[in-house]
Short mmCIF file of C-alpha atoms in Angstrom, two decimals:
data_model
loop_
_atom_site.label_atom_id
_atom_site.label_comp_id
_atom_site.label_asym_id
_atom_site.label_seq_id
_atom_site.Cartn_x
_atom_site.Cartn_y
_atom_site.Cartn_z
CA MET K 1 -5.63 111.18 2.35
CA GLU K 2 -4.57 107.46 3.48
CA GLU K 3 -0.78 108.16 2.54
CA ARG K 4 -0.97 111.81 4.47
CA ASP K 5 -2.92 109.52 7.36
CA LYS K 6 0.53 107.47 7.52
CA LYS K 7 2.79 109.63 6.93
CA THR K 8 1.06 112.04 9.93
CA GLU K 9 1.33 108.51 12.44
CA LEU K 10 4.33 107.74 11.59
CA LEU K 11 5.77 110.95 12.74
CA VAL K 12 3.78 110.90 15.93
CA GLY K 13 5.25 107.35 16.13
CA LEU K 14 8.78 108.08 16.02
CA PHE K 15 8.26 111.43 18.18
CA LEU K 16 6.48 109.02 20.98
CA THR K 17 9.52 106.91 21.06
CA ILE K 18 12.21 109.71 21.39
CA GLY K 19 9.70 111.04 24.65
CA LEU K 20 10.21 107.37 25.97
CA LEU K 21 13.86 106.92 25.20
CA LEU K 22 14.37 110.58 26.91
CA ILE K 23 12.39 109.16 29.79
CA ALA K 24 13.76 106.08 30.10
CA LEU K 25 17.93 107.74 30.21
CA LEU K 26 16.22 110.28 32.82
CA VAL K 27 15.21 107.49 34.66
CA LEU K 28 18.54 105.26 34.82
CA GLN K 29 20.81 108.58 35.40
CA PHE K 30 18.63 109.83 37.90
CA GLY K 31 16.92 106.80 39.44
CA SER K 32 18.05 104.06 41.48
CA VAL K 33 17.80 101.72 38.52
CA ARG K 34 21.13 101.77 37.78
CA GLU K 35 21.50 100.14 41.51
CA LEU K 36 19.79 96.85 40.64
CA PHE K 37 23.13 96.39 37.97
CA LYS K 38 25.61 97.25 40.92
CA THR K 39 27.17 94.12 42.95
CA SER K 40 27.21 94.51 46.35
CA TYR K 41 28.24 93.09 49.93
CA GLU K 42 26.60 93.58 53.20
CA ILE K 43 27.62 95.21 56.75
CA VAL K 44 26.62 94.92 60.25
CA VAL K 45 26.30 98.17 62.41
CA PRO K 46 24.92 98.70 65.79
CA PHE K 47 23.59 102.25 66.79
CA PRO K 48 21.68 103.11 70.18
CA ASP K 49 19.13 105.03 68.05
CA GLY K 50 18.12 104.60 64.56
CA THR K 51 15.37 107.01 64.26
CA GLY K 52 14.52 108.49 60.23
CA ILE K 53 16.36 105.54 59.11
CA ARG K 54 14.30 103.13 57.14
CA ASP K 55 15.00 100.67 53.59
CA GLY K 56 16.65 102.80 50.66
CA THR K 57 17.99 104.99 53.54
CA PRO K 58 21.91 106.16 51.04
CA VAL K 59 24.61 105.83 52.72
CA ARG K 60 27.45 108.25 52.38
CA LEU K 61 31.40 108.45 52.29
CA GLY K 62 33.21 111.66 51.92
CA GLY K 63 30.16 113.70 50.51
CA SER K 64 29.55 110.52 47.92
CA LYS K 65 26.52 107.52 47.65
CA VAL K 66 28.69 104.20 48.57
CA GLY K 67 25.73 102.32 49.17
CA LYS K 68 21.97 101.94 50.92
CA VAL K 69 19.86 100.58 53.70
CA PRO K 70 18.41 97.22 52.21
CA ARG K 71 16.26 96.45 55.39
CA GLN K 72 14.20 97.96 58.40
CA PRO K 73 16.62 98.03 61.33
CA VAL K 74 16.21 95.62 63.65
CA LEU K 75 16.19 95.55 67.60
CA ASP K 76 19.63 94.26 69.39
CA ALA K 77 19.63 91.31 72.12
CA ASP K 78 19.74 93.64 74.95
CA PHE K 79 17.01 95.67 73.53
CA LYS K 80 19.51 98.76 74.12
CA GLY K 81 19.44 99.85 70.14
CA VAL K 82 19.14 98.95 67.00
CA LEU K 83 21.26 96.72 64.01
CA ILE K 84 21.14 98.32 61.12
CA THR K 85 22.30 96.54 57.99
CA LEU K 86 24.50 98.26 55.57
CA GLU K 87 24.29 97.54 51.67
CA ILE K 88 28.07 98.87 50.20
CA TYR K 89 28.90 98.39 46.79
CA ASP K 90 31.62 96.61 45.96
CA SER K 91 34.08 98.99 44.20
CA VAL K 92 34.24 100.66 47.55
CA LYS K 93 36.89 99.38 50.38
CA ILE K 94 36.26 100.76 54.10
CA PRO K 95 39.17 100.69 56.57
CA LYS K 96 38.11 98.98 59.75
CA ASP K 97 39.34 102.26 61.87
CA ALA K 98 35.92 103.64 60.26
CA LYS K 99 33.41 105.82 61.97
CA PHE K 100 30.08 105.42 61.36
CA GLY K 101 27.10 107.66 63.08
CA ILE K 102 23.97 109.02 61.77
CA GLY K 103 23.18 112.26 60.04
CA THR K 104 20.56 114.55 58.46
CA ALA K 105 20.58 116.42 54.92
CA GLY K 106 19.30 119.51 55.50
CA LEU K 107 16.52 121.49 57.48
CA LEU K 108 13.64 119.30 56.60
CA GLY K 109 15.95 116.64 54.59
CA ASP K 110 16.05 112.70 55.36
CA SER K 111 18.28 111.32 57.26
CA PHE K 112 21.41 108.69 56.31
CA ILE K 113 24.34 106.50 57.14
CA GLU K 114 27.84 108.97 57.50
CA ILE K 115 31.05 106.75 57.31
CA ARG K 116 33.88 108.84 58.81
CA THR K 117 37.63 107.92 57.80
CA THR K 118 40.68 108.38 60.28
CA GLY K 119 42.77 109.04 57.60
CA SER K 120 45.44 106.05 58.21
CA LYS K 121 47.36 104.88 56.10
CA GLU K 122 46.26 101.27 57.63
CA GLN K 123 45.36 99.31 54.30
CA THR K 124 43.26 96.48 56.11
CA TYR K 125 39.42 96.63 55.33
CA ILE K 126 36.12 95.72 56.58
CA GLU K 127 35.11 92.11 55.14
CA PRO K 128 31.93 91.56 54.07
CA GLY K 129 29.60 90.07 56.55
CA THR K 130 31.02 92.12 59.40
CA GLU K 131 29.06 93.35 62.30
CA LEU K 132 31.09 96.01 63.91
CA PRO K 133 31.24 96.46 67.26
CA LYS K 134 29.94 99.80 69.18
CA GLU K 135 33.73 101.87 69.20
CA ASN K 136 33.18 102.28 65.42
CA VAL K 137 30.48 103.94 66.34
CA VAL K 138 29.81 107.80 66.39
CA GLY K 139 27.14 110.57 67.53
CA ALA K 140 24.70 112.22 64.91
CA THR K 141 26.11 114.83 62.46
CA GLY K 142 24.56 117.86 62.02
CA LEU K 143 20.78 118.16 62.87
CA GLY K 144 21.05 115.29 64.59
CA ALA K 145 23.81 116.62 66.63
CA LEU K 146 22.28 119.92 66.88
CA GLN K 147 19.59 117.99 68.47
CA ASP K 148 21.12 115.99 70.68
CA SER K 149 23.10 119.08 72.24
CA ALA K 150 20.02 120.27 72.55
CA LYS K 151 19.22 117.31 74.62
CA ASP K 152 22.36 117.64 76.50
CA LEU K 153 21.49 120.79 77.55
CA GLY K 154 17.84 120.84 78.86
CA LYS K 155 18.62 117.68 81.17
CA GLN K 156 21.85 119.65 82.82
CA ALA K 157 19.10 122.92 82.62
CA GLU K 158 16.94 120.47 84.47
CA ASP K 159 19.45 119.40 86.70
CA VAL K 160 20.82 123.00 87.72
CA LEU K 161 17.33 124.08 88.73
CA ALA K 162 17.05 121.18 90.88
CA GLU K 163 20.37 122.13 92.73
CA ILE K 164 18.68 125.93 92.45
CA LYS K 165 15.62 124.70 93.93
CA LEU K 166 17.80 123.18 97.66
CA ALA K 167 20.42 125.74 97.21
CA VAL K 168 16.80 128.66 97.52
CA LYS K 169 15.07 126.26 100.10
CA ASP K 170 18.07 126.34 102.34
CA LEU K 171 18.54 130.22 102.18
CA ARG K 172 15.42 130.44 102.83
CA VAL K 173 15.93 128.39 106.37
CA SER K 174 18.85 130.07 107.37
CA LEU K 175 17.21 133.48 107.09
CA ASP K 176 14.28 132.28 109.09
CA LYS K 177 16.89 131.02 111.63
CA ILE K 178 18.65 134.81 111.42
CA ASN K 179 16.00 136.65 111.58
CA GLY K 180 13.85 134.70 115.07
CA LYS K 181 17.53 134.52 116.33
CA ALA K 182 20.62 137.29 115.40
CA LEU K 183 17.97 139.27 114.92
CA GLY K 184 15.84 139.24 117.52
CA ASP K 185 14.69 142.03 119.51
CA ASP K 186 16.85 141.85 122.53
CA ASN K 187 20.27 141.37 119.92
CA MET K 188 19.22 144.54 118.24
CA LYS K 189 19.03 146.20 121.84
CA GLU K 190 21.94 144.84 122.69
CA LEU K 191 23.96 145.72 119.64
CA LYS K 192 22.80 149.14 119.95
CA GLU K 193 24.02 149.66 123.49
CA SER K 194 27.72 147.69 122.07
CA PHE K 195 27.87 151.23 119.31
CA ALA K 196 26.81 153.87 121.77
CA HIS K 197 29.23 152.69 124.24
CA LEU K 198 31.85 152.15 121.84
CA ASN K 199 31.18 155.83 120.54
CA SER K 200 31.50 157.34 123.87
CA VAL K 201 34.92 155.46 123.66
CA LEU K 202 36.08 157.01 120.93
CA LYS K 203 35.32 160.45 122.00
CA ARG K 204 37.07 160.08 124.98
CA LEU K 205 39.93 159.13 122.60
CA ASP K 206 39.50 162.01 120.91
CA GLU K 207 39.29 164.42 123.04
CA LYS K 208 42.20 163.36 126.09
CA THR K 209 44.67 161.51 124.44
CA LEU K 210 44.22 162.77 120.36
CA GLY K 211 43.44 166.94 121.93
CA GLU K 212 45.77 169.57 121.57
CA GLU K 213 47.65 169.56 124.47
CA THR K 214 48.91 166.25 123.75
CA SER K 215 49.29 166.83 120.13
CA LYS K 216 51.22 169.93 121.67
CA ASP K 217 53.51 167.67 124.01
CA VAL K 218 53.99 165.27 120.63
CA LYS K 219 55.47 167.62 119.17
CA GLU K 220 57.79 169.29 120.89
CA ALA K 221 59.40 165.68 122.16
CA VAL K 222 60.19 165.09 118.59
CA ALA K 223 61.65 168.79 118.94
CA SER K 224 64.00 167.88 121.16
CA PHE K 225 64.89 164.47 119.48
CA LYS K 226 65.99 166.32 116.63
CA GLU K 227 68.41 168.35 118.68
CA ALA K 228 69.70 165.22 120.22
CA ALA K 229 70.07 164.01 116.91
CA LYS K 230 71.56 166.60 115.51
CA SER K 231 73.79 167.47 118.66
CA MET K 232 75.94 163.93 118.25
CA GLN K 233 75.96 163.98 114.57
CA LEU K 234 78.36 167.41 115.61
CA ALA K 235 80.16 165.23 118.44
CA ALA K 236 80.65 162.34 115.81
CA GLN K 237 82.18 164.90 113.49
CA LYS K 238 84.46 166.32 116.02
CA PHE K 239 85.96 162.84 117.34
CA ASP K 240 86.51 162.01 113.36
CA PRO K 241 89.82 163.63 113.75
CA ILE K 242 90.51 161.88 116.74
CA VAL K 243 89.61 158.42 115.40
CA THR K 244 92.08 159.37 112.09
CA LYS K 245 94.95 160.45 114.52
CA LEU K 246 94.40 157.00 116.66
CA GLY K 247 94.50 155.02 113.03
CA ASN K 248 97.65 156.79 112.29
CA ALA K 249 99.19 155.58 116.00
CA SER K 250 98.18 152.17 115.15
CA GLY K 251 99.79 152.45 112.10
CA LYS K 252 103.11 153.55 113.36
CA ILE K 253 102.99 150.77 116.27
CA GLU K 254 102.42 148.57 113.22
CA SER K 255 105.50 149.75 112.09
CA ALA K 256 107.27 149.59 115.12
CA ALA K 257 106.75 145.84 115.37
CA GLY K 258 108.07 145.15 112.34
CA LYS K 259 111.52 146.77 113.18
CA ALA K 260 111.18 144.32 116.71
CA ASP K 261 111.00 141.37 115.02
CA THR K 262 114.32 141.67 113.48
CA VAL K 263 115.67 142.78 116.69
CA MET K 264 113.91 140.87 119.13
CA GLY K 265 113.42 137.00 119.31
CA ASN K 266 110.02 137.49 120.42
CA ALA K 267 108.78 139.19 117.21
CA ASP K 268 105.56 136.66 117.80
CA LYS K 269 104.10 138.09 120.87
CA ALA K 270 105.19 141.29 120.05
CA ILE K 271 102.88 141.07 117.10
CA LYS K 272 100.25 139.52 118.79
CA SER K 273 100.48 142.28 121.50
CA ILE K 274 99.90 144.89 118.64
CA ASP K 275 97.35 143.03 116.69
CA GLU K 276 95.38 143.64 120.39
CA ALA K 277 95.89 146.75 120.85
CA ALA K 278 94.63 147.25 117.13
CA VAL K 279 91.90 145.44 118.29
CA SER K 280 91.33 147.27 121.04
CA LEU K 281 91.47 150.92 118.98
CA GLY K 282 88.79 149.73 116.33
CA LYS K 283 86.73 148.92 119.88
CA VAL K 284 87.50 152.57 120.57
CA GLY K 285 86.40 154.11 117.49
CA THR K 286 83.32 151.76 117.21
CA ASP K 287 82.35 152.96 121.19
CA LEU K 288 83.34 156.80 119.76
CA ARG K 289 80.96 156.17 116.77
CA LYS K 290 77.89 154.85 119.18
CA GLY K 291 78.80 157.92 122.21
CA GLU K 292 79.95 155.57 124.20
CA GLY K 293 83.52 155.20 126.12
CA LEU K 294 86.48 157.89 127.40
CA LEU K 295 86.36 160.37 124.88
CA PRO K 296 82.67 161.18 125.35
CA ALA K 297 83.22 161.45 128.97
CA LEU K 298 85.66 163.98 128.44
CA ILE K 299 82.88 166.54 127.18
CA HIS K 300 81.43 166.67 130.85
CA ASP K 301 84.72 165.88 133.29
CA ARG K 302 87.16 168.64 133.36
CA SER K 303 90.07 166.90 135.12
CA LEU K 304 89.85 164.08 132.28
CA LYS K 305 90.34 166.38 129.93
CA ASN K 306 93.64 168.65 131.63
CA GLU K 307 94.60 164.54 132.06
CA PHE K 308 94.18 163.41 128.56
CA SER K 309 95.86 167.01 127.17
CA MET K 310 98.63 165.75 129.95
CA LEU K 311 98.83 162.15 127.41
CA ILE K 312 98.46 163.80 124.02
CA SER K 313 101.41 165.77 125.32
CA ASN K 314 103.81 163.45 126.57
CA LEU K 315 102.70 161.19 123.41
CA ARG K 316 104.21 164.06 121.23
CA GLN K 317 107.57 164.72 122.99
CA LYS K 318 108.47 161.24 123.92
CA GLY K 319 106.38 159.35 121.44
CA ILE K 320 104.80 156.06 121.86
CA LEU K 321 107.44 153.26 122.29
CA TRP K 322 109.48 155.51 124.99
CA TYR K 323 106.81 156.82 126.78
CA LYS K 324 106.89 157.49 130.37
CA ASP K 325 105.02 160.36 132.25
CA LYS K 326 107.02 163.26 133.27
CA ALA K 327 103.88 165.53 133.47
CA GLY K 328 104.00 165.89 137.02
CA GLU K 329 107.97 166.03 137.36
CA GLN K 330 107.10 169.30 135.41
CA GLN K 331 104.46 170.54 137.46
CA VAL K 332 106.78 170.50 140.78
CA LYS K 333 107.29 173.89 142.49
CA PRO K 334 110.53 175.44 142.49
CA SER K 335 110.81 174.83 146.29
CA GLN K 336 110.63 171.36 146.27
CA THR K 337 112.99 170.95 143.88
CA GLN K 338 116.85 169.11 145.63
CA PRO K 339 119.90 171.22 145.08
CA GLN K 340 121.95 170.79 142.24
CA GLN K 341 123.91 167.51 142.63
CA GLN K 342 127.93 167.23 140.83
CA PRO K 343 128.39 166.09 137.86
CA GLN K 344 128.88 162.29 138.10
CA PRO K 345 130.52 159.58 135.77
CA GLN K 346 128.05 159.03 132.85
CA LYS K 347 126.87 155.62 132.62
CA PRO K 348 125.14 153.61 130.04
CA GLU K 349 121.85 155.08 129.35
CA LYS K 350 118.61 152.92 130.75
CA ARG K 351 115.80 152.77 127.88
CA SER K 352 112.31 152.72 129.42
CA GLY K 353 108.92 151.62 127.63
CA LEU K 354 107.57 148.78 125.94
CA PHE K 355 110.89 146.92 124.86
CA ARG K 356 114.47 146.75 126.81
CA ARG K 357 116.65 145.24 126.15
#
C-alpha cells in the first residue's frame, strides 16, 4: 500500500510541476514579465489632452509595441496640456521628424501612443531624455479623431445656428417694414390704379397703333418697297453693259497714253491725266451702281438721252482721240448750206483732239 501511495503522489507532483511550468511559459510569452528584462530609454512628449493615458499604456510604431508609459501624465507649466513620458526599448530608434499621437484600439478599446514616421532618409534619431517640441505632436487617430471631428462639427453647427437666428431676426424686421409701409393700403391702392392705367394704355395701343388699318398700310408699304427694290435691280442690270463699255474705253485710253509716251516728251502729264480720267470713270461706275449721276437721269430726260446718243455716234465715227462734235453740222437744213467753192490747193491737215502736234 505504501509503495502504491508513493507512486500516486509522484505522478501527481510531476503533473503539477508540468502544469506550473506551462503556466509560467504562458505568463512569460503573453504577459509583461519579459519586459522587465529589457533595457529602455525615456523621452517626454507634450500633448494638449491626455485622456485615456495611464501607467502602462503601450507605445506602438507601425502596429508593434515599442515601449510603454511608465507613469501618469503631468500638467505642463502653462496648464494648457500634459507632459507624457514614454519608455522606449533600446533596440528601437525613433527619427527626429517622427510624429506622436493618441489612438484608440477598437470601439471600446484602450488608448495607446502612436508613432508615425515620415519616411525620410534622415538618419538622426531622438536622443534619450529629450523633450520634444509641439511640432512633433499630431491630433488623435482612430476613434479619437472621429470624436475630435464630431466636436469641431458640433462647434461649427452652433456657430451656423447662431448666424441663422440673427438672419431670421433681420428677416422678420424687414418683413414687418414691408407689411407696414410698402404693402400698406394706400400703396396697394396706388399700385392697382397704376396697373389699370397701364392696361388702358396697352388696350389703346392695340386698337389704334396695331389695328387692321395700320397693318394693311404696313403691308402695302412693304410691297411698294419690294417693287422699288426690284426696279432698282433691273436698272442696275441695264447699266452693267454701259459700265463694261466705259471700262473698255478706259483701256483704250491707257493704250493711247502708252503710245503718246514714245511720241511726245510730255508723257508724264498725259499719263497723269489718263489716271485721273480712269479714277473719274471708276467713280462714274460707282455712281451708276448707287443710282446717282448722269445715266439715271437719262431714264427721265429725253433731250439728255438724245444728246448722249449723239455722243455715242460721234465716238463710234471719230474715236476718242480725234473726237469732234459734228452732229450739229449734220443736222443743218439744205437751205442753209453754202454754195460749193472752187477746189483749193491742199494744205497740210490740221489734227484736232486731245493731242495736237
